[in-house]
Structure formats: structure tokens, C-alpha cells
Short mmCIF file of C-alpha atoms in Angstrom, two decimals:
data_model
loop_
_atom_site.label_atom_id
_atom_site.label_comp_id
_atom_site.label_asym_id
_atom_site.label_seq_id
_atom_site.Cartn_x
_atom_site.Cartn_y
_atom_site.Cartn_z
CA UNK A 232 22.95 -8.41 -13.21
CA UNK A 233 20.72 -10.57 -11.00
CA UNK A 234 17.39 -11.58 -12.58
CA UNK A 235 14.32 -10.65 -10.55
CA UNK A 236 16.26 -8.90 -7.77
CA UNK A 237 14.09 -5.85 -8.44
CA UNK A 238 11.08 -7.88 -7.26
CA UNK A 239 12.53 -8.02 -3.73
CA UNK A 240 11.61 -5.18 -1.38
CA UNK A 241 15.02 -3.50 -0.93
CA UNK A 242 14.25 -2.83 2.74
CA UNK A 243 14.03 -6.58 3.36
CA UNK A 244 17.00 -7.91 1.35
CA UNK A 245 19.52 -9.80 3.47
CA UNK A 246 22.67 -11.22 1.85
CA UNK A 247 23.50 -14.83 2.62
CA UNK A 248 27.15 -15.09 3.63
CA UNK A 249 28.18 -17.69 2.75
CA UNK A 250 25.63 -18.40 -0.02
CA UNK A 251 23.10 -21.17 0.70
CA UNK A 252 22.96 -24.25 -1.52
CA UNK A 253 19.58 -25.12 -3.03
CA UNK A 254 19.54 -28.81 -3.95
CA UNK A 255 17.49 -30.61 -6.60
CA UNK A 256 16.35 -34.22 -6.89
CA UNK A 257 19.06 -35.01 -9.44
CA UNK A 258 21.78 -34.06 -6.90
CA UNK A 259 22.59 -30.81 -8.70
CA UNK A 260 22.45 -27.49 -6.88
CA UNK A 261 22.51 -23.72 -7.27
CA UNK A 262 23.44 -21.06 -4.74
CA UNK A 263 21.11 -18.50 -3.20
CA UNK A 264 22.88 -15.22 -2.43
CA UNK A 265 20.19 -13.56 -0.34
CA UNK A 266 16.65 -13.51 1.02
CA UNK A 267 13.90 -10.96 1.14
CA UNK A 268 10.19 -10.25 0.80
CA UNK A 269 8.30 -9.86 -2.46
CA UNK A 270 4.68 -9.17 -3.32
CA UNK A 271 2.87 -11.60 -5.60
CA UNK A 272 0.00 -9.83 -7.34
CA UNK A 273 -3.00 -11.94 -8.37
CA UNK A 274 -6.25 -10.97 -10.09
CA UNK A 275 -7.95 -10.45 -6.72
CA UNK A 276 -5.27 -9.70 -4.15
CA UNK A 277 -1.64 -9.23 -3.24
CA UNK A 278 0.28 -11.85 -1.29
CA UNK A 279 3.51 -11.03 0.52
CA UNK A 280 6.05 -13.83 0.30
CA UNK A 281 8.75 -13.67 2.95
CA UNK A 282 12.11 -15.43 3.07
CA UNK A 283 12.23 -15.57 -0.74
CA UNK A 284 15.58 -16.89 -1.94
CA UNK A 285 17.50 -14.84 -4.52
CA UNK A 286 19.17 -17.29 -6.94
CA UNK A 287 21.14 -15.54 -9.72
CA UNK A 288 21.41 -18.71 -11.83
CA UNK A 289 17.61 -18.91 -12.21
CA UNK A 290 16.25 -17.24 -15.33
CA UNK A 291 12.68 -17.82 -14.10
CA UNK A 292 11.06 -17.59 -10.68
CA UNK A 293 9.90 -20.68 -8.82
CA UNK A 294 7.38 -20.98 -6.04
CA UNK A 295 7.03 -23.90 -3.64
CA UNK A 296 3.55 -25.39 -3.95
CA UNK A 297 4.06 -27.26 -0.65
CA UNK A 298 4.85 -23.94 1.10
CA UNK A 299 1.65 -22.43 -0.31
CA UNK A 300 -0.35 -25.41 0.97
CA UNK A 301 1.25 -25.09 4.41
CA UNK A 302 -0.40 -21.67 4.73
CA UNK A 303 -3.77 -22.69 3.27
CA UNK A 304 -3.06 -21.33 -0.23
CA UNK A 305 -3.12 -23.17 -3.53
CA UNK A 306 -2.10 -22.76 -7.14
CA UNK A 307 -3.90 -23.60 -10.37
CA UNK A 308 -1.91 -24.73 -13.40
#
């Protein structure tokens, strides 16, 4: 079972062979096993996120605030 894999459009899923390491500031890492596109639904619109990494070890989903800013988007916490 891979958490959140159902959020990825199955027509866009591409396995990563070999898996890609995702590093953290504390020098730890996890492995992404694939990429794909998902749709993020907000109160006012839908945003397609491409090249989303599928990381089985994550129990939650993360989004890069710096990537949002790069495309003129923002988040409110």
C-alpha cells in the first residue's frame, strides 16, 4: 500500500528506476518511487501540480512553498 498514490492521475504516473533520494536538512533521506500529476482543489479553483514525487514513507503530503512562489502562487497557514 502506498499512501496518496490514488491522488496521482494514473495516466501520468512514471516510476523512478532507480528510486530518487529526497534529502532533508538533518542529512536523513527518503526515496521517491515515481512522479506524476495531481490536482489540488481549493475553495475557488483547481491547481494541477506536475512532477509530484510519490514517497511511500510519507504518511502525509508535503508541498514546496518555494515552488509555489516560483509560479506566483502562495499558501496561507
